Coordinates of C-alpha atoms and ligand atoms in Angstrom, one line a residue:
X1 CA 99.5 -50.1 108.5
X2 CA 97.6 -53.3 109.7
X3 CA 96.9 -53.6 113.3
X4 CA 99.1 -55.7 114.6
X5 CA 102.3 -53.5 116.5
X6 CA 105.2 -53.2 113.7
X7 CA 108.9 -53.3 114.6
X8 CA 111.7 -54.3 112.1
X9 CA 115.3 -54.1 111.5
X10 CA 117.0 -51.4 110.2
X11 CA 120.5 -51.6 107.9
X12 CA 122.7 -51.7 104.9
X13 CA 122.9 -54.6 104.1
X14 CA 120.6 -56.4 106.4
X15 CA 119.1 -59.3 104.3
X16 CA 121.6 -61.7 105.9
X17 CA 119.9 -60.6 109.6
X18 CA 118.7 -63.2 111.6
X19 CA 116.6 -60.6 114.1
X20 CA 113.5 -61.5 112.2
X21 CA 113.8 -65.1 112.7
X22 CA 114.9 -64.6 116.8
X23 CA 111.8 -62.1 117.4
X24 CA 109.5 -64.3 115.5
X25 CA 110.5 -67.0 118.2
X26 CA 110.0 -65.3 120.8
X27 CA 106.9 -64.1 119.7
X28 CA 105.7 -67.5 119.3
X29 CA 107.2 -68.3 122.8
X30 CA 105.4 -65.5 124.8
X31 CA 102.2 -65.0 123.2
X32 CA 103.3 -61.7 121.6
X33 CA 101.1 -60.5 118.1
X34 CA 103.9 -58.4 116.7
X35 CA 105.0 -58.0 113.0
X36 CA 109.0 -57.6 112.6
X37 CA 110.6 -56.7 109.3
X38 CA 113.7 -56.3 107.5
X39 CA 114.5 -52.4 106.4
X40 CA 117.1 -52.4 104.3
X41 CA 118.0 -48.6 103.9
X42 CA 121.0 -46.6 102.6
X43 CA 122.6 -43.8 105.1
X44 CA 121.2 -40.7 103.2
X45 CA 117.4 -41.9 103.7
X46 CA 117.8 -43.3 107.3
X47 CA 116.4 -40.3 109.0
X48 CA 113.2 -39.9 106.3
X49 CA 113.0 -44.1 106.5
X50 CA 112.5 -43.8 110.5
X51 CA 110.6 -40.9 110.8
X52 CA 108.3 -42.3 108.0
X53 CA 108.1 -45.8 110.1
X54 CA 107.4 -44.3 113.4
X55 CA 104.6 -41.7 111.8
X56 CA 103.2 -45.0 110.6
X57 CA 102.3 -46.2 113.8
X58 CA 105.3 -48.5 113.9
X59 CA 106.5 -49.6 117.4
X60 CA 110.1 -50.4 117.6
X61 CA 113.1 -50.8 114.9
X62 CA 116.7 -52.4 115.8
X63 CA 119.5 -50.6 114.3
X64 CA 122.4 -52.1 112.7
X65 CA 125.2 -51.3 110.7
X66 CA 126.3 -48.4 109.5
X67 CA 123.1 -46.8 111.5
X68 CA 123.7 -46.9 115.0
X69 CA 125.7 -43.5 115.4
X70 CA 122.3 -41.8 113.4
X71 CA 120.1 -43.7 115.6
X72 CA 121.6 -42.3 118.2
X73 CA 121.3 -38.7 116.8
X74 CA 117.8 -39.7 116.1
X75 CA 116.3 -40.2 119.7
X76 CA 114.9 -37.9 121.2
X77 CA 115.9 -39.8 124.8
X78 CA 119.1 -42.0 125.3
X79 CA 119.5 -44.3 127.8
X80 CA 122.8 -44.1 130.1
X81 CA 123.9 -47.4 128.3
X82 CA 123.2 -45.8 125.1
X83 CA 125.1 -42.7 125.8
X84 CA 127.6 -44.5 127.1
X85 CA 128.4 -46.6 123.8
X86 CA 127.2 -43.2 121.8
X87 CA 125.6 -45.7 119.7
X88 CA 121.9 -47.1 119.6
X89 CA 120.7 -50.5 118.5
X90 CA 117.4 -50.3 119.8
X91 CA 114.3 -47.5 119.2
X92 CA 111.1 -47.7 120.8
X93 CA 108.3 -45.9 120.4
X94 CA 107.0 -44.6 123.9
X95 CA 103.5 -44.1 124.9
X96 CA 103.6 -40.6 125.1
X97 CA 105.4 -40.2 121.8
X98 CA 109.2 -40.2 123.1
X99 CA 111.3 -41.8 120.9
X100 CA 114.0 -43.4 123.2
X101 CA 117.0 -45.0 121.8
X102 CA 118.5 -47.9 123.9
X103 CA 122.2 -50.6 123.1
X104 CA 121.5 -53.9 124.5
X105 CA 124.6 -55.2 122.6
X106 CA 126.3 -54.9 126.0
X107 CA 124.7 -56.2 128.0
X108 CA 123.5 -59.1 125.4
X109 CA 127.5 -59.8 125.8
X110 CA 127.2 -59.8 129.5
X111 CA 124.7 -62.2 130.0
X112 CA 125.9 -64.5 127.5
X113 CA 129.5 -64.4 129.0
X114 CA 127.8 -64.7 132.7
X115 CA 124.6 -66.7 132.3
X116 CA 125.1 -68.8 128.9
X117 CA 128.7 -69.6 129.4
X118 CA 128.7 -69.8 133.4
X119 CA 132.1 -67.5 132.9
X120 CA 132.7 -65.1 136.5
X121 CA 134.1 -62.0 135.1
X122 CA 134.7 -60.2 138.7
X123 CA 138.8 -59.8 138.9
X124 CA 139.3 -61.2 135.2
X125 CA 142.0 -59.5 133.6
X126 CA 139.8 -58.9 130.5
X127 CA 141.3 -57.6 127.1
X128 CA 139.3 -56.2 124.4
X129 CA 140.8 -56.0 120.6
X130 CA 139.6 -53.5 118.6
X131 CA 138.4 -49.5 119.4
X132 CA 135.5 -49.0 117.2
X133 CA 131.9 -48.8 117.9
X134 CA 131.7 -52.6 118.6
X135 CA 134.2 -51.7 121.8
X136 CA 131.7 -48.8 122.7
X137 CA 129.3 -50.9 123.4
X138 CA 130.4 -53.4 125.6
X139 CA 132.8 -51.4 127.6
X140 CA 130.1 -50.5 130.3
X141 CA 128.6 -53.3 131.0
X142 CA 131.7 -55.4 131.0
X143 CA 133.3 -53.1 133.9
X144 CA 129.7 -53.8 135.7
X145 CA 131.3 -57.0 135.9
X146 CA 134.0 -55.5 137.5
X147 CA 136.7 -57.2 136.2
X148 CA 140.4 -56.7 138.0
X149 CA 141.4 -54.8 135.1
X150 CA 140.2 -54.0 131.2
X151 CA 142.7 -53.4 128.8
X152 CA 141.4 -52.4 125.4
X153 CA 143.7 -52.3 122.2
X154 CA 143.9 -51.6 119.0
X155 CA 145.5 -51.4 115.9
X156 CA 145.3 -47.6 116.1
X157 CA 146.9 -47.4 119.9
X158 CA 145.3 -43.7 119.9
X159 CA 142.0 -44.7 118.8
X160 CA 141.9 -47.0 121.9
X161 CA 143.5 -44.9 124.5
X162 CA 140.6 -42.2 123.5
X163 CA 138.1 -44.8 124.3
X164 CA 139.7 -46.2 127.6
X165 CA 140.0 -42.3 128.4
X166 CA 136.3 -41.9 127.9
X167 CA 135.1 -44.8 130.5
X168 CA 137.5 -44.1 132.9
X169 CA 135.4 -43.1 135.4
X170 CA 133.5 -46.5 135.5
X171 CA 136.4 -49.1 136.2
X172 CA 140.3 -50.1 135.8
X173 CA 140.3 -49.4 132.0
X174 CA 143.5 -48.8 129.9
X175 CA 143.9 -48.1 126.1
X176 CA 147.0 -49.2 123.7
X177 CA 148.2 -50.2 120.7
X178 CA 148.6 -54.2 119.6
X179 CA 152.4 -53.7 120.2
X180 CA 151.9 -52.6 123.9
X181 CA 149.6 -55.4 125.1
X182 CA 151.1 -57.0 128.5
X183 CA 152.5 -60.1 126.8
X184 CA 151.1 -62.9 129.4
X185 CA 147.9 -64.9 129.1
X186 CA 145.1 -63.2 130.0
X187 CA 141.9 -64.6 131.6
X188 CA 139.2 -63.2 128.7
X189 CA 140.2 -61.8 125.3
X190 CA 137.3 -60.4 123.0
X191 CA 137.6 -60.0 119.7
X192 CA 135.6 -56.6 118.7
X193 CA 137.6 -55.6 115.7
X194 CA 136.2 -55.8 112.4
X195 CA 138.7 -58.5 111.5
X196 CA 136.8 -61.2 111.2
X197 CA 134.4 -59.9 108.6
X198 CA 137.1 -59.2 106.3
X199 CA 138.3 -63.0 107.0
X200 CA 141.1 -61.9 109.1
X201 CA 142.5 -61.6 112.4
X202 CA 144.5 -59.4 114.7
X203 CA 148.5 -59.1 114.5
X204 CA 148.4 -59.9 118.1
X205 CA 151.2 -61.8 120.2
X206 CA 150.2 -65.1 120.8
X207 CA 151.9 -64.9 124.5
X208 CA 148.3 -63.6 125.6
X209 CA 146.7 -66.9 125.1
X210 CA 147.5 -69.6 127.8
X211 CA 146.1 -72.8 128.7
X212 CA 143.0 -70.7 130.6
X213 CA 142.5 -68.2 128.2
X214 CA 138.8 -67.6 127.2
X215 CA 138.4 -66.4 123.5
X216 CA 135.4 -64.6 122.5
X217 CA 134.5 -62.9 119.2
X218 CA 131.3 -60.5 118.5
X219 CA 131.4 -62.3 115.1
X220 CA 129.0 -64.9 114.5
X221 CA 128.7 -67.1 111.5
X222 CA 128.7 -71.3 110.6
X223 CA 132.2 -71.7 111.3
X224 CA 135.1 -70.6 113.9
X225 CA 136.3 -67.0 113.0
X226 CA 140.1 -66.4 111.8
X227 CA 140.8 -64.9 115.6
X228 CA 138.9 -68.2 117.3
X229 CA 141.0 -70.9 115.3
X230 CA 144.3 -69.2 115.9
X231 CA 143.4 -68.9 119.6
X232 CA 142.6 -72.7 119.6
X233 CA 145.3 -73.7 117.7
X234 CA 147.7 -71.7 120.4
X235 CA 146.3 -73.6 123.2
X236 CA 143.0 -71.4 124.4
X237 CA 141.1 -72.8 126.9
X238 CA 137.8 -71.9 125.1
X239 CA 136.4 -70.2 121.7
X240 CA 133.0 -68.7 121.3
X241 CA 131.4 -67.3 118.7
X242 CA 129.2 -64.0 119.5
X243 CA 125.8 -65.8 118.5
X244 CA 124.7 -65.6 122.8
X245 CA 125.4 -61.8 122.2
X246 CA 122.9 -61.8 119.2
X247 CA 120.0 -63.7 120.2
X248 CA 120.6 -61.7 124.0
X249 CA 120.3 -58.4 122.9
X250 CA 117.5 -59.7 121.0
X251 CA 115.9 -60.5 123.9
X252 CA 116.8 -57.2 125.8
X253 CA 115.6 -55.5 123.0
X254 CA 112.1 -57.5 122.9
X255 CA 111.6 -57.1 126.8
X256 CA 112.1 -52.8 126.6
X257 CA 109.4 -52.9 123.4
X258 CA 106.8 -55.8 125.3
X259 CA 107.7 -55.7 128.5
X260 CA 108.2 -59.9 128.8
X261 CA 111.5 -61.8 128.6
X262 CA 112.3 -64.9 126.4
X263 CA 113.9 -67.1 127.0
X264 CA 116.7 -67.2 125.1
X265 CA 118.5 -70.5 125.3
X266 CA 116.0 -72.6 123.1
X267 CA 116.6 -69.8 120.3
X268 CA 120.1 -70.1 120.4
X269 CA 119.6 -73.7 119.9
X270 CA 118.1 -73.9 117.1
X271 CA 120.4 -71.0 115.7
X272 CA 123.5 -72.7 116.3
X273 CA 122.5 -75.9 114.8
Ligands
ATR301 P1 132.7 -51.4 114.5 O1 131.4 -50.6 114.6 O2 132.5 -52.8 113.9 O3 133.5 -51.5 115.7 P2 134.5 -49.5 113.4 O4 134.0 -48.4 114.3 O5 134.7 -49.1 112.0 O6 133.5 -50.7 113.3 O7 135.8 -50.1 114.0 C1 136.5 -51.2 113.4 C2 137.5 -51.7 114.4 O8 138.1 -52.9 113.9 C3 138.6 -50.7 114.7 O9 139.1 -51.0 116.0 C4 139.7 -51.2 113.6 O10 141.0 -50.8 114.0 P3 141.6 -49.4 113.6 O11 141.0 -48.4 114.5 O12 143.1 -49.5 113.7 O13 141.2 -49.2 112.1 C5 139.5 -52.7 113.7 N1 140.0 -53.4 112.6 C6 139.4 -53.6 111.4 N2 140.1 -54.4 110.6 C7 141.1 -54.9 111.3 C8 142.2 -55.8 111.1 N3 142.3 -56.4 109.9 N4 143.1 -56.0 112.1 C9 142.9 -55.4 113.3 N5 142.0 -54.5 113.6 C10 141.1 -54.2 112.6

């Protein structure tokens, strides 16, 4: 391996990532000489594939899908956040040889919701669709927020109420199924099911959308998602696409493996023209 410090990507499929393009930015921006690749690896060679990269003198991979479960498995150190969401989206390469495995999706949702959006979460009835690992992640830093109460639900009710169940301890957090959801507009609703990838939605009531209703979705792409037209169409107060998640984890991610922040608001610029 060249000199300069190697990090990359890490999926299946990944060649549609835009992390290469947001860490080469904020490269540029800060002054950083780093290298950052796109790895795309099946699951049956993701444990040879890191080892391999981090024997090589590489620095720091992301993890996305279907890794982050492995990568967690992987670390040899997990950060609370990362235990929390039992998921990692970040490795880095410590000085002494650690490997420490990080999630910044959460908080990249929490600083896009607070700082890029201006949106108060404190006493927000907030309601989270889905119970997969895309809920795992932001349920922690969302109840740092503290909002007045967290409902997540999902298709499966059980699958949710495990989840609720399992960040109890942190903040007012309840699990149920789509049926069960308190039929009233709620202040935030964010769409972390795998819906939208499949060009759908979820078979949700649209009694929880008012006329100050916040709609988020993880999902990021050209145009609205299924779940963000409906929720305009049925009167939401606003609609945003999860590209402020993306290019904030991004950054979370690039200040644990340099030690600078970006600044992320001229990346998400150009991304979302
Ligand atoms: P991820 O890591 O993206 O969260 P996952 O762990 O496979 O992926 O979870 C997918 C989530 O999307 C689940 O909550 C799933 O609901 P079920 O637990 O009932 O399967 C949800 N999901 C996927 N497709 C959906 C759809 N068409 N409508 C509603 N929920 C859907």
């Amino acid at each position: 391996m060249d000199d300069i410090d190697q990090y990359g990507v890490i999926g299946h499929p990944v060649a549609h990532s835009r992390s290469p393009f947001i860490h080469g930015l904020f490269a540029k921006q800060t002054g950083q000489r780093i290298a950052y690749r796109l790895y795309d690896v099946p699951p049956e060679e993701f444990v040879p594939r890191v080892t391999g990269f981090f024997e090589g003198g590489g620095r720091g991979l992301n993890v996305t899908v279907p890794h982050k479960q492995a990568a967690a498995s992987c670390a040899q150190v997990l950060t609370p956040r990362a235990t929390q969401a039992r998921a990692v989206n970040t490795l880095k390469m410590e000085a002494d040889g650690t490997l420490l495995g990080d999630n910044t999706d959460g908080v990249g949702l929490a600083r896009d919701l607070t700082r890029n959006l201006g949106i108060v979460v404190a006493g927000l009835k907030v309601l989270i669709l889905g119970a997969g690992g895309a809920t795992r992640g932001i349920v922690g830093p969302l109840l740092d927020l503290a909002p007045g109460a967290l409902t997540i639900a999902n298709r499966t009710a059980e699958r949710a109420r495990v989840v609720a169940a399992s960040f109890a301890d942190l903040g007012p957090v309840k699990g149920c199924g789509f049926h069960e959801i308190d039929a009233q507009p709620w202040d935030l609703v964010i769409n972390a099911t795998a819906a939208s990838l499949a060009g759908g939605r979820p078979d949700v009531t649209p009694a929880i959308i008012g006329a100050n209703t916040i709609c988020y979705d993880l999902a990021y792409g050209q145009a609205a998602t299924p779940f963000l037209s409906w929720a305009l169409a049925e009167g939401a107060a606003g609609a945003h696409l999860g590209w402020g998640m993306l290019v904030e984890q991004a950054a979370e991610s690039f200040h644990l493996w340099r030690g600078v922040r970006p600044e992320t608001r001229p990346v998400l610029e150009v991304l979302r023209g």
